[in-house]
Amino acid sequence: MKRICAKTIILLMSSTCIISCVNKDVEYAKEILLHDTWTVQSSAKVGQDGKVISSPEIDVSTWYKATVPSTIMGVLTDNGLYQDLFEGTNYKEADKAIFDVSWWYRKTFDVDKEDIGKQMKLVFDGISYRANIWLNGELIASKDSVYGSFCRFSFDITKYINNKNTLAIEVFRAQSGDPNIGFVDWNPRPLDENMGVFREVRLFMTGDVDMTNTWVSSKVNTENLDEAWLNIETRLKNLSNKEIKGYVKGKIENIDFSIPVTLKANEAKTVKITPDEVKELYMKNPRLWWCTGMGSPELYDLDLHFVIGNKISAKEKITFGIRDIDSYITENGDKGFILNGRKVLIKSAGWTDDIFLRNTFESNEKQIKYVKDMNLNMVRFENIWGTSQNIYDLCDRYGLLAFAGWSCQWEWAPYIGIPDDEFGSIKSRHDMDLLMRYLESQAVWLRNHPSLIVWMGGSDKLLRPELERRTVDFLASNTNFIYVGAAKGKVSEISGSTGMKMLGPYEYVGPNYWYIDTLYGGAYGFNTETGPGAQIPVQESIEKMVAKDKMWPIGENWDYHCTTSTTALNSMEVLTQAIEGKYGKPSNLKEYLDGANLLSYESTKSMFESFRVNRPKTTGIVQWMLNSAWPSMYWQLYDYYMIPVSAYYAVKTANEPIQLIYNYKDDGIYIVNESVSKAEGLKAVIKGFSLDSKLLYQEERILTIDKDEVNKFYTVDNSFKNSFLSLTLYDKNGNLIASNFYTLSSSEDTYKWDKTNWVGTPMENYSNFKDLRKIANANIEVSAKYEDANSILIELENKSNTIAFFTQLLVKDMNGEIFQPVFWSDNYVSVLPGEKKILRCSFEGSLIKSNQAKLQIKGWNIADNEIVLE
């Protein structure tokens, strides 16, 4: 029987017939996103049950206006409550007791009369944490079954639906022991524990056959990249009590196919379509999906229908990419990754959503553009972040790889609220079954994204062996993700060595640390989370979170905005010690901010540079973190207000595709090439200056370097320390490719290696840069003009004999608010005596040109200056 069906399928593959059939098919299936016109209120104020609340008569004029996705705190803040919540220490005074009771979401919606009689289902992509769901006075699901933040729920509501409908959802916050959305120690816990309908809700209307979970997977010839094989599968469900015959019809650009399918009464089955059935799914010269820096992130669309007669009973549209992902283990036991046959050095940072899950498409896109602008190629999601698939769609579109998986929120008792052991806190059969439901929901939901290549079973710990076996088996059968047992260096009896390391540091270390350390967080292997501690925002942002009258001296309001760890990382003490140790005790806020920004810039830059220079001993580096869920002093490349910090530009410079890099260990200057091609006839210019800006030496070299190569070509003389080092690289036509700048000290940072712990390695002695406080003022002449509607060209000309050191530029409106997002070609720059440096500031649309704006320039040794942009 199976052989007969297969032959029948092949015989029906006539593209001309299929096209004509598709053209005649009538739309029947519909999908409605229930996003707008929700209202929200506390059950303590409603005083009614779900039967009444889901009826049309109830008065909601005093309820809060809302949209979905949202959390209760997100709704309340959007309605103007909790003003200045994040300023100073206000947050710890906020009342959490109002979330001890349940809260209601309510929405009315219409269904066209001609659609009554269709099969109807209501799909919830995420509810935190429990819910009773009512529709038109009927309880369709209770909190006994609707629980778990990362479960997706689908309910048949055909018999409940009317022309006019009222949906009411009673949500309950997570309790101790519930594996909920978590922020670990990155920021305070959300006041409401993120209770709410935090992901999208959709109404689907279908015929008697429903279609779900469509998946397109690919295999690429990685030797020649000239052929690929696609496989499609989809889940069909006969919702009727009779046998149904129909067709699965699909279209991918110029590929059309039609597969006959028969479903018995109430039958559900998975239909798989391969190149054996549809020869066009074998593709010659496919457009491949590449991550940024390696090629273009090409995407395709699949339109898939199930057709009964000439009616489209159900449909799905899937965007996918053709790519091949693999992994390897180095001779040192470290895991690396291969994209389309080419090894890729992962350069990444760790993502978090907003503390109240208020991320929008627009805010996500700004941040993903920032990631790409920094020349990073991956985002690590410790948690399945996102209020929709939007964040993963953006990674697909902008060519950013992604790692996802479970958070250490569930691995430690202080965060989840129940005891932990070596495998975390998920111990009981009930909790393991829940995590499998999480996995089945999330992995299937996300598996079409070409950007998502790794699923991490744990962060700090491995899953319990029984749970890990179930996880590994499910992922192997239902996804093409690479499974990694944990972000930490662990060996599992189920999945073997993780090939990762999580050895810190999370606190300040000097720029030489990354080169000289060979036991902990230094430049070898794959470091899944690390960074030099505090990465403070710009002054304008700090004033919003600390309050202007608390800015100086550094005090409690600053400390409150560090991490919430109880053992470390919870004050500005380590950063302050480093500033004082390197540059001397600051006498004012400017000196403190200058020192903090320079420390962060130099160590963050060296962290990424060292992992590039040390290839192939290195396979990946994840800056901890990318962003912040609330206004923070720690672990961020841009702040809560979307303003890049100094480390942002350090990362951008460090990861230029072709770059000159100084190695703090051997004093060598290296050229690295991670572009897509060989580079010939390059000119490297090396200049050394004393701290009083006297030229000490100047060298030029003509270089050729193949792609993926790292070459040392020069050694800095040790006698020329306590100096500035300027590196510039030009192509064979004299165009500037990249530049880099360093401060070098004759005294090195040293460390208390025997005191190393999870936080990092404490400093023993600091390199001495106290003379930097004494350098003479420089005179910078600034001019700026609009290059076009979307960019400004700025020329900085140094009219003095002193280097203008670490100069920052900002574009503000006339009220002093910083425009964002803007994309600088470089920032926190140093300008040599007599040099003209051209910078470009790019922005979306007419963000700046349509408004009055001013350019602000400030730096280590220049007077603050502002010019109005005309």
PDB file of N, CA and C in Angstrom, residues 42-95:
ATOM      1  N   SER A  42      -7.143  44.244  38.400  1.00  0.00           N
ATOM      2  CA  SER A  42      -6.892  43.316  39.499  1.00  0.00           C
ATOM      3  C   SER A  42      -8.192  42.633  39.917  1.00  0.00           C
ATOM      4  N   SER A  43      -8.097  41.352  40.251  1.00  0.00           N
ATOM      5  CA  SER A  43      -9.284  40.638  40.728  1.00  0.00           C
ATOM      6  C   SER A  43      -9.788  41.213  42.045  1.00  0.00           C
ATOM      7  N   ALA A  44      -8.878  41.855  42.790  1.00  0.00           N
ATOM      8  CA  ALA A  44      -9.292  42.467  44.050  1.00  0.00           C
ATOM      9  C   ALA A  44     -10.263  43.621  43.831  1.00  0.00           C
ATOM     10  N   LYS A  45     -10.213  44.216  42.638  1.00  0.00           N
ATOM     11  CA  LYS A  45     -11.095  45.345  42.344  1.00  0.00           C
ATOM     12  C   LYS A  45     -12.301  44.946  41.504  1.00  0.00           C
ATOM     13  N   VAL A  46     -12.211  43.797  40.846  1.00  0.00           N
ATOM     14  CA  VAL A  46     -13.304  43.396  39.951  1.00  0.00           C
ATOM     15  C   VAL A  46     -14.471  42.817  40.730  1.00  0.00           C
ATOM     16  N   GLY A  47     -14.188  41.876  41.616  1.00  0.00           N
ATOM     17  CA  GLY A  47     -15.231  41.297  42.435  1.00  0.00           C
ATOM     18  C   GLY A  47     -16.244  40.464  41.676  1.00  0.00           C
ATOM     19  N   GLN A  48     -15.873  39.928  40.525  1.00  0.00           N
ATOM     20  CA  GLN A  48     -16.765  39.085  39.721  1.00  0.00           C
ATOM     21  C   GLN A  48     -15.999  37.842  39.289  1.00  0.00           C
ATOM     22  N   ASP A  49     -16.735  36.788  38.921  1.00  0.00           N
ATOM     23  CA  ASP A  49     -16.071  35.589  38.442  1.00  0.00           C
ATOM     24  C   ASP A  49     -15.944  35.626  36.926  1.00  0.00           C
ATOM     25  N   GLY A  50     -15.261  34.603  36.376  1.00  0.00           N
ATOM     26  CA  GLY A  50     -14.994  34.583  34.947  1.00  0.00           C
ATOM     27  C   GLY A  50     -16.231  34.507  34.087  1.00  0.00           C
ATOM     28  N   LYS A  51     -17.283  33.883  34.598  1.00  0.00           N
ATOM     29  CA  LYS A  51     -18.521  33.773  33.824  1.00  0.00           C
ATOM     30  C   LYS A  51     -19.079  35.156  33.529  1.00  0.00           C
ATOM     31  N   VAL A  52     -19.034  36.025  34.525  1.00  0.00           N
ATOM     32  CA  VAL A  52     -19.549  37.383  34.354  1.00  0.00           C
ATOM     33  C   VAL A  52     -18.574  38.229  33.536  1.00  0.00           C
ATOM     34  N   ILE A  53     -17.282  38.115  33.861  1.00  0.00           N
ATOM     35  CA  ILE A  53     -16.281  38.953  33.202  1.00  0.00           C
ATOM     36  C   ILE A  53     -16.194  38.648  31.707  1.00  0.00           C
ATOM     37  N   SER A  54     -16.453  37.394  31.340  1.00  0.00           N
ATOM     38  CA  SER A  54     -16.417  37.041  29.912  1.00  0.00           C
ATOM     39  C   SER A  54     -17.775  37.194  29.243  1.00  0.00           C
ATOM     40  N   SER A  55     -18.627  37.942  29.861  1.00  0.00           N
ATOM     41  CA  SER A  55     -19.922  38.288  29.264  1.00  0.00           C
ATOM     42  C   SER A  55     -19.907  39.751  28.857  1.00  0.00           C
ATOM     43  N   PRO A  56     -20.717  40.141  27.902  1.00  0.00           N
ATOM     44  CA  PRO A  56     -20.629  41.502  27.359  1.00  0.00           C
ATOM     45  C   PRO A  56     -21.119  42.595  28.296  1.00  0.00           C
ATOM     46  N   GLU A  57     -21.877  42.253  29.355  1.00  0.00           N
ATOM     47  CA  GLU A  57     -22.527  43.280  30.152  1.00  0.00           C
ATOM     48  C   GLU A  57     -21.582  44.034  31.091  1.00  0.00           C
ATOM     49  N   ILE A  58     -20.462  43.483  31.442  1.00  0.00           N
ATOM     50  CA  ILE A  58     -19.623  44.071  32.477  1.00  0.00           C
ATOM     51  C   ILE A  58     -19.051  45.422  32.041  1.00  0.00           C
ATOM     52  N   ASP A  59     -18.975  46.363  32.980  1.00  0.00           N
ATOM     53  CA  ASP A  59     -18.433  47.701  32.736  1.00  0.00           C
ATOM     54  C   ASP A  59     -16.927  47.681  32.985  1.00  0.00           C
ATOM     55  N   VAL A  60     -16.117  47.997  31.958  1.00  0.00           N
ATOM     56  CA  VAL A  60     -14.660  47.997  32.105  1.00  0.00           C
ATOM     57  C   VAL A  60     -14.089  49.406  31.938  1.00  0.00           C
ATOM     58  N   SER A  61     -14.918  50.407  32.160  1.00  0.00           N
ATOM     59  CA  SER A  61     -14.473  51.787  31.944  1.00  0.00           C
ATOM     60  C   SER A  61     -13.348  52.188  32.894  1.00  0.00           C
ATOM     61  N   THR A  62     -13.248  51.527  34.049  1.00  0.00           N
ATOM     62  CA  THR A  62     -12.194  51.858  35.009  1.00  0.00           C
ATOM     63  C   THR A  62     -10.990  50.919  34.896  1.00  0.00           C
ATOM     64  N   TRP A  63     -11.030  50.010  33.931  1.00  0.00           N
ATOM     65  CA  TRP A  63      -9.915  49.078  33.743  1.00  0.00           C
ATOM     66  C   TRP A  63      -8.780  49.792  32.993  1.00  0.00           C
ATOM     67  N   TYR A  64      -7.597  49.198  33.076  1.00  0.00           N
ATOM     68  CA  TYR A  64      -6.434  49.749  32.382  1.00  0.00           C
ATOM     69  C   TYR A  64      -6.434  49.296  30.922  1.00  0.00           C
ATOM     70  N   LYS A  65      -6.149  50.219  30.030  1.00  0.00           N
ATOM     71  CA  LYS A  65      -6.020  49.865  28.622  1.00  0.00           C
ATOM     72  C   LYS A  65      -4.730  49.069  28.423  1.00  0.00           C
ATOM     73  N   ALA A  66      -4.802  48.087  27.530  1.00  0.00           N
ATOM     74  CA  ALA A  66      -3.648  47.208  27.358  1.00  0.00           C
ATOM     75  C   ALA A  66      -3.590  46.673  25.936  1.00  0.00           C
ATOM     76  N   THR A  67      -2.438  46.168  25.598  1.00  0.00           N
ATOM     77  CA  THR A  67      -2.257  45.360  24.400  1.00  0.00           C
ATOM     78  C   THR A  67      -1.659  44.027  24.840  1.00  0.00           C
ATOM     79  N   VAL A  68      -1.690  43.082  23.967  1.00  0.00           N
ATOM     80  CA  VAL A  68      -1.060  41.780  24.194  1.00  0.00           C
ATOM     81  C   VAL A  68      -0.143  41.524  23.006  1.00  0.00           C
ATOM     82  N   PRO A  69       1.120  41.171  23.270  1.00  0.00           N
ATOM     83  CA  PRO A  69       1.729  40.703  24.512  1.00  0.00           C
ATOM     84  C   PRO A  69       1.944  41.823  25.534  1.00  0.00           C
ATOM     85  N   SER A  70       1.894  41.425  26.816  1.00  0.00           N
ATOM     86  CA  SER A  70       2.212  42.361  27.895  1.00  0.00           C
ATOM     87  C   SER A  70       2.286  41.597  29.205  1.00  0.00           C
ATOM     88  N   THR A  71       2.915  42.223  30.184  1.00  0.00           N
ATOM     89  CA  THR A  71       2.825  41.761  31.567  1.00  0.00           C
ATOM     90  C   THR A  71       2.006  42.794  32.340  1.00  0.00           C
ATOM     91  N   ILE A  72       1.590  42.422  33.530  1.00  0.00           N
ATOM     92  CA  ILE A  72       0.784  43.365  34.319  1.00  0.00           C
ATOM     93  C   ILE A  72       1.590  44.624  34.627  1.00  0.00           C
ATOM     94  N   MET A  73       2.848  44.461  35.030  1.00  0.00           N
ATOM     95  CA  MET A  73       3.663  45.651  35.293  1.00  0.00           C
ATOM     96  C   MET A  73       3.881  46.470  34.027  1.00  0.00           C
ATOM     97  N   GLY A  74       4.005  45.802  32.909  1.00  0.00           N
ATOM     98  CA  GLY A  74       4.120  46.536  31.657  1.00  0.00           C
ATOM     99  C   GLY A  74       2.887  47.369  31.379  1.00  0.00           C
ATOM    100  N   VAL A  75       1.722  46.791  31.633  1.00  0.00           N
ATOM    101  CA  VAL A  75       0.463  47.520  31.439  1.00  0.00           C
ATOM    102  C   VAL A  75       0.379  48.705  32.388  1.00  0.00           C
ATOM    103  N   LEU A  76       0.708  48.485  33.652  1.00  0.00           N
ATOM    104  CA  LEU A  76       0.583  49.565  34.640  1.00  0.00           C
ATOM    105  C   LEU A  76       1.537  50.714  34.330  1.00  0.00           C
ATOM    106  N   THR A  77       2.766  50.400  33.952  1.00  0.00           N
ATOM    107  CA  THR A  77       3.703  51.479  33.628  1.00  0.00           C
ATOM    108  C   THR A  77       3.289  52.203  32.356  1.00  0.00           C
ATOM    109  N   ASP A  78       2.750  51.468  31.391  1.00  0.00           N
ATOM    110  CA  ASP A  78       2.259  52.114  30.166  1.00  0.00           C
ATOM    111  C   ASP A  78       1.069  53.023  30.450  1.00  0.00           C
ATOM    112  N   ASN A  79       0.354  52.757  31.529  1.00  0.00           N
ATOM    113  CA  ASN A  79      -0.785  53.594  31.917  1.00  0.00           C
ATOM    114  C   ASN A  79      -0.377  54.722  32.868  1.00  0.00           C
ATOM    115  N   GLY A  80       0.917  54.941  33.025  1.00  0.00           N
ATOM    116  CA  GLY A  80       1.392  56.090  33.781  1.00  0.00           C
ATOM    117  C   GLY A  80       1.631  55.851  35.255  1.00  0.00           C
ATOM    118  N   LEU A  81       1.456  54.636  35.727  1.00  0.00           N
ATOM    119  CA  LEU A  81       1.749  54.344  37.122  1.00  0.00           C
ATOM    120  C   LEU A  81       3.256  54.126  37.301  1.00  0.00           C
ATOM    121  N   TYR A  82       3.708  54.192  38.535  1.00  0.00           N
ATOM    122  CA  TYR A  82       5.106  53.933  38.884  1.00  0.00           C
ATOM    123  C   TYR A  82       6.066  54.905  38.193  1.00  0.00           C
ATOM    124  N   GLN A  83       5.744  56.178  38.256  1.00  0.00           N
ATOM    125  CA  GLN A  83       6.654  57.190  37.725  1.00  0.00           C
ATOM    126  C   GLN A  83       7.964  57.160  38.516  1.00  0.00           C
ATOM    127  N   ASP A  84       9.076  57.340  37.812  1.00  0.00           N
ATOM    128  CA  ASP A  84      10.411  57.387  38.430  1.00  0.00           C
ATOM    129  C   ASP A  84      10.731  56.108  39.204  1.00  0.00           C
ATOM    130  N   LEU A  85      10.179  54.996  38.775  1.00  0.00           N
ATOM    131  CA  LEU A  85      10.395  53.727  39.468  1.00  0.00           C
ATOM    132  C   LEU A  85      11.856  53.321  39.491  1.00  0.00           C
ATOM    133  N   PHE A  86      12.591  53.647  38.420  1.00  0.00           N
ATOM    134  CA  PHE A  86      13.969  53.198  38.304  1.00  0.00           C
ATOM    135  C   PHE A  86      14.987  54.207  38.834  1.00  0.00           C
ATOM    136  N   GLU A  87      14.510  55.337  39.323  1.00  0.00           N
ATOM    137  CA  GLU A  87      15.442  56.354  39.807  1.00  0.00           C
ATOM    138  C   GLU A  87      15.893  56.022  41.223  1.00  0.00           C
ATOM    139  N   GLY A  88      17.190  56.163  41.445  1.00  0.00           N
ATOM    140  CA  GLY A  88      17.737  55.923  42.774  1.00  0.00           C
ATOM    141  C   GLY A  88      17.397  54.549  43.289  1.00  0.00           C
ATOM    142  N   THR A  89      16.879  54.493  44.516  1.00  0.00           N
ATOM    143  CA  THR A  89      16.495  53.222  45.129  1.00  0.00           C
ATOM    144  C   THR A  89      14.975  53.080  45.217  1.00  0.00           C
ATOM    145  N   ASN A  90      14.242  53.808  44.378  1.00  0.00           N
ATOM    146  CA  ASN A  90      12.780  53.769  44.432  1.00  0.00           C
ATOM    147  C   ASN A  90      12.219  52.364  44.245  1.00  0.00           C
ATOM    148  N   TYR A  91      12.887  51.573  43.437  1.00  0.00           N
ATOM    149  CA  TYR A  91      12.332  50.274  43.081  1.00  0.00           C
ATOM    150  C   TYR A  91      12.117  49.386  44.305  1.00  0.00           C
ATOM    151  N   LYS A  92      13.031  49.440  45.236  1.00  0.00           N
ATOM    152  CA  LYS A  92      12.904  48.535  46.389  1.00  0.00           C
ATOM    153  C   LYS A  92      11.777  48.945  47.329  1.00  0.00           C
ATOM    154  N   GLU A  93      11.228  50.159  47.141  1.00  0.00           N
ATOM    155  CA  GLU A  93      10.101  50.604  47.961  1.00  0.00           C
ATOM    156  C   GLU A  93       8.750  50.284  47.333  1.00  0.00           C
ATOM    157  N   ALA A  94       8.751  49.788  46.084  1.00  0.00           N
ATOM    158  CA  ALA A  94       7.485  49.537  45.382  1.00  0.00           C
ATOM    159  C   ALA A  94       6.731  48.376  46.022  1.00  0.00           C
ATOM    160  N   ASP A  95       5.420  48.456  46.007  1.00  0.00           N
ATOM    161  CA  ASP A  95       4.552  47.467  46.633  1.00  0.00           C
ATOM    162  C   ASP A  95       4.355  46.274  45.699  1.00  0.00           C
TER     163      ASP A  95
END
